[in-house]
PDB file of C-alpha atoms in Angstrom:
ATOM      1  CA  ASP A1131      12.497  -5.310  -3.434  1.00 56.00           C
ATOM      2  CA  ALA A1132      15.826  -3.098  -2.343  1.00 62.00           C
ATOM      3  CA  LYS A1133      15.559  -2.209   1.473  1.00 87.00           C
ATOM      4  CA  THR A1134      14.544   1.370   2.362  1.00 94.00           C
ATOM      5  CA  THR A1135      15.467   3.546   5.571  1.00 95.00           C
ATOM      6  CA  GLN A1136      13.474   6.072   6.511  1.00 97.00           C
ATOM      7  CA  PRO A1137      13.626   8.372  10.168  1.00 97.00           C
ATOM      8  CA  PRO A1138      10.906   6.738  12.384  1.00 96.00           C
ATOM      9  CA  SER A1139       9.412  10.424  13.194  1.00 98.00           C
ATOM     10  CA  MET A1140       9.559  13.853  12.118  1.00 98.00           C
ATOM     11  CA  ASP A1141       7.618  17.138  13.031  1.00 97.00           C
ATOM     12  CA  CYS A1142       7.087  20.234  10.895  1.00 96.00           C
ATOM     13  CA  ALA A1143       5.448  23.394  11.420  1.00 97.00           C
ATOM     14  CA  GLU A1144       2.175  24.115   9.641  1.00 97.00           C
ATOM     15  CA  GLY A1145       2.933  26.351   6.689  1.00 97.00           C
ATOM     16  CA  ARG A1146       6.455  25.115   6.362  1.00 97.00           C
ATOM     17  CA  ALA A1147       8.056  22.609   4.187  1.00 97.00           C
ATOM     18  CA  ALA A1148       8.120  19.478   5.024  1.00 98.00           C
ATOM     19  CA  ASN A1149      11.526  17.103   4.037  1.00 98.00           C
ATOM     20  CA  LEU A1150      11.236  13.362   4.190  1.00 98.00           C
ATOM     21  CA  PRO A1151      14.225  11.561   3.362  1.00 98.00           C
ATOM     22  CA  CYS A1152      14.634   7.989   2.550  1.00 97.00           C
ATOM     23  CA  ASN A1153      17.767   6.036   1.755  1.00 96.00           C
ATOM     24  CA  HIS A1154      17.678   3.256  -0.999  1.00 94.00           C
ATOM     25  CA  SER A1155      21.215   2.264  -1.474  1.00 93.00           C
ATOM     26  CA  THR A1156      20.601  -1.065  -3.203  1.00 91.00           C
ATOM     27  CA  ILE A1157      18.100   0.032  -5.832  1.00 91.00           C
ATOM     28  CA  SER A1158      18.441  -1.256  -9.206  1.00 88.00           C
ATOM     29  CA  GLY A1159      18.488   0.453 -12.480  1.00 85.00           C
ATOM     30  CA  ASN A1160      14.633  -0.771 -13.222  1.00 87.00           C
ATOM     31  CA  GLU A1161      13.389  -0.265  -9.918  1.00 91.00           C
ATOM     32  CA  TYR A1162      10.756   2.976  -9.292  1.00 93.00           C
ATOM     33  CA  VAL A1163      10.810   5.006  -5.939  1.00 95.00           C
ATOM     34  CA  TYR A1164       7.332   5.448  -4.501  1.00 96.00           C
ATOM     35  CA  TRP A1165       5.825   7.123  -1.813  1.00 97.00           C
ATOM     36  CA  TYR A1166       2.452   6.556  -0.016  1.00 97.00           C
ATOM     37  CA  ARG A1167       1.206   8.206   3.353  1.00 97.00           C
ATOM     38  CA  GLN A1168      -1.564   6.466   5.350  1.00 96.00           C
ATOM     39  CA  ILE A1169      -3.631   8.637   8.051  1.00 94.00           C
ATOM     40  CA  HIS A1170      -5.146   6.476  10.789  1.00 86.00           C
ATOM     41  CA  SER A1171      -8.304   4.035   9.827  1.00 83.00           C
ATOM     42  CA  GLN A1172      -7.748   4.793   6.211  1.00 92.00           C
ATOM     43  CA  GLY A1173      -5.829   2.893   3.241  1.00 94.00           C
ATOM     44  CA  PRO A1174      -2.459   4.014   1.931  1.00 95.00           C
ATOM     45  CA  GLN A1175      -2.691   7.208   0.140  1.00 97.00           C
ATOM     46  CA  TYR A1176      -0.454   7.406  -3.605  1.00 97.00           C
ATOM     47  CA  ILE A1177       1.689  10.297  -3.494  1.00 98.00           C
ATOM     48  CA  ILE A1178       4.045  10.429  -6.025  1.00 98.00           C
ATOM     49  CA  HIS A1179       6.732   8.296  -7.628  1.00 96.00           C
ATOM     50  CA  GLY A1180       9.695   8.479 -10.262  1.00 96.00           C
ATOM     51  CA  LEU A1181      12.499   6.493 -11.549  1.00 94.00           C
ATOM     52  CA  LYS A1182      15.623   8.963 -11.689  1.00 93.00           C
ATOM     53  CA  ASN A1183      14.028  12.457 -12.873  1.00 89.00           C
ATOM     54  CA  ASN A1184      12.588  14.782 -10.095  1.00 94.00           C
ATOM     55  CA  GLU A1185       8.991  14.399 -10.341  1.00 96.00           C
ATOM     56  CA  THR A1186       6.200  17.394  -9.251  1.00 97.00           C
ATOM     57  CA  ASN A1187       2.467  17.039  -8.827  1.00 97.00           C
ATOM     58  CA  GLU A1188      -0.073  18.399  -6.943  1.00 96.00           C
ATOM     59  CA  MET A1189       0.266  16.944  -3.515  1.00 95.00           C
ATOM     60  CA  ALA A1190       4.230  16.839  -3.421  1.00 98.00           C
ATOM     61  CA  SER A1191       7.713  16.902  -5.221  1.00 98.00           C
ATOM     62  CA  LEU A1192       9.936  14.173  -5.282  1.00 98.00           C
ATOM     63  CA  ILE A1193      13.822  14.408  -5.476  1.00 98.00           C
ATOM     64  CA  ILE A1194      15.962  11.778  -6.318  1.00 97.00           C
ATOM     65  CA  THR A1195      19.733  11.724  -6.161  1.00 96.00           C
ATOM     66  CA  GLU A1196      21.941  11.454  -9.168  1.00 95.00           C
ATOM     67  CA  ASP A1197      23.074   7.888  -8.008  1.00 95.00           C
ATOM     68  CA  ARG A1198      19.456   7.159  -7.111  1.00 95.00           C
ATOM     69  CA  LYS A1199      20.835   5.628  -3.651  1.00 95.00           C
ATOM     70  CA  SER A1200      18.453   8.478  -1.797  1.00 96.00           C
ATOM     71  CA  SER A1201      15.271  10.531  -2.161  1.00 97.00           C
ATOM     72  CA  THR A1202      13.527  13.432  -0.797  1.00 98.00           C
ATOM     73  CA  LEU A1203       9.603  14.035  -0.408  1.00 98.00           C
ATOM     74  CA  ILE A1204       8.608  17.541  -0.213  1.00 98.00           C
ATOM     75  CA  LEU A1205       5.600  18.819   0.865  1.00 98.00           C
ATOM     76  CA  PRO A1206       5.936  22.143   0.189  1.00 97.00           C
ATOM     77  CA  HIS A1207       3.281  23.727   2.682  1.00 96.00           C
ATOM     78  CA  ALA A1208       2.205  21.356   4.996  1.00 97.00           C
ATOM     79  CA  THR A1209      -0.932  21.191   6.548  1.00 97.00           C
ATOM     80  CA  LEU A1210      -2.483  19.555   9.874  1.00 97.00           C
ATOM     81  CA  ARG A1211      -3.974  17.195   7.512  1.00 96.00           C
ATOM     82  CA  ASP A1212      -0.528  15.913   6.112  1.00 97.00           C
ATOM     83  CA  THR A1213      -0.131  14.533   9.574  1.00 97.00           C
ATOM     84  CA  ALA A1214       0.219  10.592   8.947  1.00 97.00           C
ATOM     85  CA  VAL A1215       2.678   8.077   8.214  1.00 96.00           C
ATOM     86  CA  TYR A1216       4.977   8.089   4.847  1.00 97.00           C
ATOM     87  CA  TYR A1217       6.316   5.065   3.374  1.00 96.00           C
ATOM     88  CA  CYS A1218       9.097   5.091   0.818  1.00 96.00           C
ATOM     89  CA  ILE A1219       8.752   1.912  -1.406  1.00 94.00           C
ATOM     90  CA  VAL A1220      11.259   0.832  -4.123  1.00 92.00           C
ATOM     91  CA  ARG A1221       9.293  -1.266  -6.378  1.00 89.00           C
ATOM     92  CA  ALA A1222      10.840  -3.841  -8.545  1.00 82.00           C
ATOM     93  CA  GLY A1223      10.430  -4.848 -12.182  1.00 73.00           C
ATOM     94  CA  GLY A1224      10.144  -8.315 -13.437  1.00 68.00           C
ATOM     95  CA  THR A1225       7.880 -10.549 -11.858  1.00 63.00           C
ATOM     96  CA  SER A1226       7.904  -9.005  -8.344  1.00 67.00           C
ATOM     97  CA  TYR A1227       6.092  -5.748  -9.707  1.00 69.00           C
ATOM     98  CA  GLY A1228       2.942  -6.517  -8.083  1.00 72.00           C
ATOM     99  CA  LYS A1229       4.104  -6.754  -4.536  1.00 78.00           C
ATOM    100  CA  LEU A1230       5.144  -3.667  -2.824  1.00 84.00           C
ATOM    101  CA  THR A1231       7.105  -4.024   0.558  1.00 85.00           C
ATOM    102  CA  PHE A1232       5.955  -1.388   2.803  1.00 87.00           C
ATOM    103  CA  GLY A1233       8.613  -0.778   5.939  1.00 87.00           C
ATOM    104  CA  GLN A1234       7.351   1.031   9.005  1.00 88.00           C
ATOM    105  CA  GLY A1235       7.775   4.812   7.480  1.00 94.00           C
ATOM    106  CA  THR A1236       8.021   8.021   8.720  1.00 97.00           C
ATOM    107  CA  ILE A1237       5.429   9.490  11.487  1.00 97.00           C
ATOM    108  CA  LEU A1238       5.045  13.099  10.351  1.00 98.00           C
ATOM    109  CA  THR A1239       3.490  15.202  12.874  1.00 98.00           C
ATOM    110  CA  VAL A1240       2.558  18.793  11.468  1.00 98.00           C
ATOM    111  CA  HIS A1241       1.758  20.836  14.619  1.00 96.00           C
ATOM    112  CA  PRO A1242      -0.055  24.313  14.600  1.00 95.00           C
TER     113      PRO A1242
ATOM    114  CA  GLY B 100     -14.182   9.323 -10.230  1.00 56.00           C
ATOM    115  CA  ALA B 101     -15.073   6.319  -7.759  1.00 83.00           C
ATOM    116  CA  GLY B 102     -11.970   5.214  -5.596  1.00 94.00           C
ATOM    117  CA  VAL B 103     -11.354   1.034  -4.519  1.00 97.00           C
ATOM    118  CA  SER B 104     -14.213  -0.030  -2.747  1.00 97.00           C
ATOM    119  CA  GLN B 105     -14.295  -2.715  -0.186  1.00 98.00           C
ATOM    120  CA  SER B 106     -17.033  -4.021   1.662  1.00 97.00           C
ATOM    121  CA  PRO B 107     -18.308  -4.773   4.536  1.00 97.00           C
ATOM    122  CA  SER B 108     -16.107  -1.984   6.214  1.00 97.00           C
ATOM    123  CA  ASN B 109     -16.503  -4.008   9.454  1.00 97.00           C
ATOM    124  CA  LYS B 110     -17.009  -7.758  10.157  1.00 98.00           C
ATOM    125  CA  VAL B 111     -17.364  -9.596  13.316  1.00 98.00           C
ATOM    126  CA  THR B 112     -17.299 -13.470  13.309  1.00 98.00           C
ATOM    127  CA  GLU B 113     -16.762 -16.152  15.536  1.00 97.00           C
ATOM    128  CA  LYS B 114     -13.638 -18.256  15.430  1.00 98.00           C
ATOM    129  CA  GLY B 115     -14.435 -21.368  12.784  1.00 98.00           C
ATOM    130  CA  LYS B 116     -16.688 -19.484  10.520  1.00 98.00           C
ATOM    131  CA  ASP B 117     -16.144 -18.317   7.116  1.00 98.00           C
ATOM    132  CA  VAL B 118     -15.976 -15.014   5.864  1.00 98.00           C
ATOM    133  CA  GLU B 119     -15.924 -13.340   2.337  1.00 98.00           C
ATOM    134  CA  LEU B 120     -14.424  -9.814   1.992  1.00 98.00           C
ATOM    135  CA  ARG B 121     -15.287  -7.801  -1.496  1.00 98.00           C
ATOM    136  CA  CYS B 122     -13.415  -5.578  -3.454  1.00 98.00           C
ATOM    137  CA  ASP B 123     -14.981  -3.466  -6.276  1.00 97.00           C
ATOM    138  CA  PRO B 124     -11.615  -1.720  -8.548  1.00 97.00           C
ATOM    139  CA  ILE B 125     -11.362   1.548 -10.333  1.00 96.00           C
ATOM    140  CA  SER B 126     -13.126   0.882 -13.439  1.00 94.00           C
ATOM    141  CA  GLY B 127     -10.448   0.206 -16.159  1.00 92.00           C
ATOM    142  CA  HIS B 128      -7.970  -1.109 -13.915  1.00 93.00           C
ATOM    143  CA  THR B 129      -6.908  -4.876 -14.747  1.00 92.00           C
ATOM    144  CA  ALA B 130      -4.649  -5.495 -11.670  1.00 92.00           C
ATOM    145  CA  LEU B 131      -6.062  -5.877  -8.092  1.00 94.00           C
ATOM    146  CA  TYR B 132      -4.218  -6.707  -4.790  1.00 94.00           C
ATOM    147  CA  TRP B 133      -4.893  -8.120  -1.589  1.00 96.00           C
ATOM    148  CA  TYR B 134      -2.992  -6.425   1.585  1.00 95.00           C
ATOM    149  CA  ARG B 135      -3.515  -6.998   5.302  1.00 95.00           C
ATOM    150  CA  GLN B 136      -2.396  -5.223   7.867  1.00 94.00           C
ATOM    151  CA  SER B 137      -2.550  -6.344  11.638  1.00 91.00           C
ATOM    152  CA  LEU B 138      -2.565  -3.828  14.758  1.00 83.00           C
ATOM    153  CA  GLY B 139       0.649  -1.641  15.152  1.00 75.00           C
ATOM    154  CA  GLN B 140       2.078  -3.809  11.902  1.00 79.00           C
ATOM    155  CA  GLY B 141       2.916  -2.619   8.217  1.00 82.00           C
ATOM    156  CA  LEU B 142       1.223  -4.049   5.622  1.00 89.00           C
ATOM    157  CA  GLU B 143       1.588  -7.899   4.196  1.00 91.00           C
ATOM    158  CA  PHE B 144       1.198  -8.623   0.902  1.00 91.00           C
ATOM    159  CA  LEU B 145      -1.127 -11.591   0.005  1.00 94.00           C
ATOM    160  CA  ILE B 146      -2.258 -11.834  -3.460  1.00 93.00           C
ATOM    161  CA  TYR B 147      -2.335  -9.946  -6.818  1.00 91.00           C
ATOM    162  CA  PHE B 148      -4.358 -10.620 -10.175  1.00 92.00           C
ATOM    163  CA  GLN B 149      -3.822  -9.066 -13.757  1.00 89.00           C
ATOM    164  CA  GLY B 150      -6.793  -9.972 -15.579  1.00 90.00           C
ATOM    165  CA  ASN B 151      -8.696 -12.980 -14.036  1.00 91.00           C
ATOM    166  CA  SER B 152      -5.179 -15.186 -13.112  1.00 91.00           C
ATOM    167  CA  ALA B 153      -3.057 -14.566 -10.119  1.00 90.00           C
ATOM    168  CA  PRO B 154       0.675 -14.682 -11.102  1.00 84.00           C
ATOM    169  CA  ASP B 155       1.589 -14.230  -7.123  1.00 84.00           C
ATOM    170  CA  LYS B 156       0.034 -16.180  -4.702  1.00 87.00           C
ATOM    171  CA  SER B 157       3.182 -16.243  -2.510  1.00 86.00           C
ATOM    172  CA  GLY B 158       1.781 -13.956   0.370  1.00 91.00           C
ATOM    173  CA  LEU B 159      -1.245 -16.114   1.425  1.00 95.00           C
ATOM    174  CA  PRO B 160      -0.468 -17.168   4.879  1.00 94.00           C
ATOM    175  CA  SER B 161      -2.420 -20.582   4.582  1.00 94.00           C
ATOM    176  CA  ASP B 162      -4.658 -22.925   2.689  1.00 95.00           C
ATOM    177  CA  ARG B 163      -7.321 -21.238   4.635  1.00 98.00           C
ATOM    178  CA  PHE B 164      -7.100 -18.047   2.536  1.00 98.00           C
ATOM    179  CA  SER B 165      -8.166 -17.832  -0.872  1.00 97.00           C
ATOM    180  CA  ALA B 166      -9.019 -15.227  -3.462  1.00 97.00           C
ATOM    181  CA  GLU B 167     -10.882 -15.308  -6.738  1.00 96.00           C
ATOM    182  CA  ARG B 168     -11.613 -12.376  -9.371  1.00 96.00           C
ATOM    183  CA  THR B 169     -14.110 -12.989 -12.122  1.00 89.00           C
ATOM    184  CA  GLY B 170     -15.200 -10.638 -15.204  1.00 89.00           C
ATOM    185  CA  GLY B 171     -11.482  -8.664 -14.824  1.00 86.00           C
ATOM    186  CA  SER B 172     -13.037  -6.852 -11.890  1.00 93.00           C
ATOM    187  CA  VAL B 173     -14.860  -7.415  -8.505  1.00 96.00           C
ATOM    188  CA  SER B 174     -12.670  -9.836  -6.365  1.00 97.00           C
ATOM    189  CA  THR B 175     -13.601 -11.736  -3.223  1.00 98.00           C
ATOM    190  CA  LEU B 176     -11.135 -13.130  -0.652  1.00 98.00           C
ATOM    191  CA  THR B 177     -12.169 -16.033   1.538  1.00 98.00           C
ATOM    192  CA  ILE B 178     -10.858 -16.915   4.751  1.00 98.00           C
ATOM    193  CA  GLN B 179     -12.404 -20.333   5.940  1.00 98.00           C
ATOM    194  CA  ARG B 180     -12.352 -21.485   9.327  1.00 98.00           C
ATOM    195  CA  THR B 181     -11.168 -18.314  10.893  1.00 98.00           C
ATOM    196  CA  GLN B 182      -8.856 -18.064  14.085  1.00 97.00           C
ATOM    197  CA  GLN B 183      -8.206 -14.966  16.091  1.00 96.00           C
ATOM    198  CA  GLU B 184      -4.908 -14.333  14.412  1.00 95.00           C
ATOM    199  CA  ASP B 185      -6.792 -13.504  11.280  1.00 97.00           C
ATOM    200  CA  SER B 186      -7.824 -10.081  12.767  1.00 97.00           C
ATOM    201  CA  ALA B 187      -6.637  -7.744  10.965  1.00 97.00           C
ATOM    202  CA  VAL B 188      -7.781  -4.799   8.058  1.00 97.00           C
ATOM    203  CA  TYR B 189      -7.634  -6.335   4.658  1.00 98.00           C
ATOM    204  CA  LEU B 190      -7.080  -4.079   1.972  1.00 97.00           C
ATOM    205  CA  CYS B 191      -7.350  -4.106  -1.503  1.00 97.00           C
ATOM    206  CA  ALA B 192      -5.799  -1.722  -4.073  1.00 96.00           C
ATOM    207  CA  SER B 193      -5.817  -1.688  -7.963  1.00 95.00           C
ATOM    208  CA  SER B 194      -3.633  -0.507 -10.738  1.00 93.00           C
ATOM    209  CA  LEU B 195      -3.998   0.037 -14.545  1.00 91.00           C
ATOM    210  CA  SER B 196      -1.687  -2.709 -15.270  1.00 81.00           C
ATOM    211  CA  ALA B 197       0.486  -5.162 -13.112  1.00 70.00           C
ATOM    212  CA  VAL B 198       3.159  -5.739 -15.746  1.00 75.00           C
ATOM    213  CA  SER B 199       4.758  -2.666 -15.221  1.00 81.00           C
ATOM    214  CA  ASN B 200       6.293  -1.048 -11.937  1.00 84.00           C
ATOM    215  CA  ASN B 201       5.198   2.282 -13.275  1.00 88.00           C
ATOM    216  CA  SER B 202       1.605   1.864 -12.537  1.00 89.00           C
ATOM    217  CA  PRO B 203       0.626   3.464  -9.147  1.00 93.00           C
ATOM    218  CA  LEU B 204      -1.488   0.809  -7.042  1.00 93.00           C
ATOM    219  CA  HIS B 205      -4.643   2.860  -5.388  1.00 96.00           C
ATOM    220  CA  PHE B 206      -6.040   1.622  -2.024  1.00 97.00           C
ATOM    221  CA  GLY B 207      -9.545   1.342  -0.939  1.00 97.00           C
ATOM    222  CA  ASN B 208     -10.207   2.000   3.206  1.00 96.00           C
ATOM    223  CA  GLY B 209     -10.046  -1.839   3.878  1.00 97.00           C
ATOM    224  CA  THR B 210     -12.296  -4.069   5.659  1.00 98.00           C
ATOM    225  CA  ARG B 211     -11.559  -4.675   9.443  1.00 97.00           C
ATOM    226  CA  LEU B 212     -12.221  -8.266  10.207  1.00 98.00           C
ATOM    227  CA  THR B 213     -12.622  -9.363  14.164  1.00 97.00           C
ATOM    228  CA  VAL B 214     -12.205 -12.836  14.954  1.00 97.00           C
ATOM    229  CA  THR B 215     -13.897 -13.572  18.636  1.00 96.00           C
TER     230      THR B 215
END
């Protein structure tokens, strides 16, 4: 799987947008970008994924650069409950699609 | 609808005993995955199933670990002769399909295994 690089931690004020960056400069053409988050004592929660187009769902937006070497997860109005570890993952195709490789992620702290 | 269900949520066992961990995937999901997360560590892939077959067992750490899936639904992860280094949270996930990387995994809340 392509390696991803994320900042170890970020802060955000409640009610403001949280923009979490991810670099994946070695991504291949058929690899998807996935975002998950994990709140203490819970399993990872799926947020969003995309291939090359920007995506939006009820939780977040995913902006992927045209060259696909980086992406940004946007939480439009962060709440205290969004405090979690956020993982950016590049998911391979072929025979490795069953194996997601989780890195260290970004610890997002939303404060009042 | 119901998410991925894992049981038990917590398990304490003595070193040397065998343990079985159970996973009920989301209804209709053909793919099922096992991961583990040790204290302060990232998620480590163990094995995944497409239907009842396991195309990738490469993450199983030793031959003390095995997993099976029957009827394309429930899966059991078995650890024989448990060791203290097996202590971790064991996470199960499922997805509609494992033959595409465009099918998100949905995780359960895990089984916390403590080997004393």
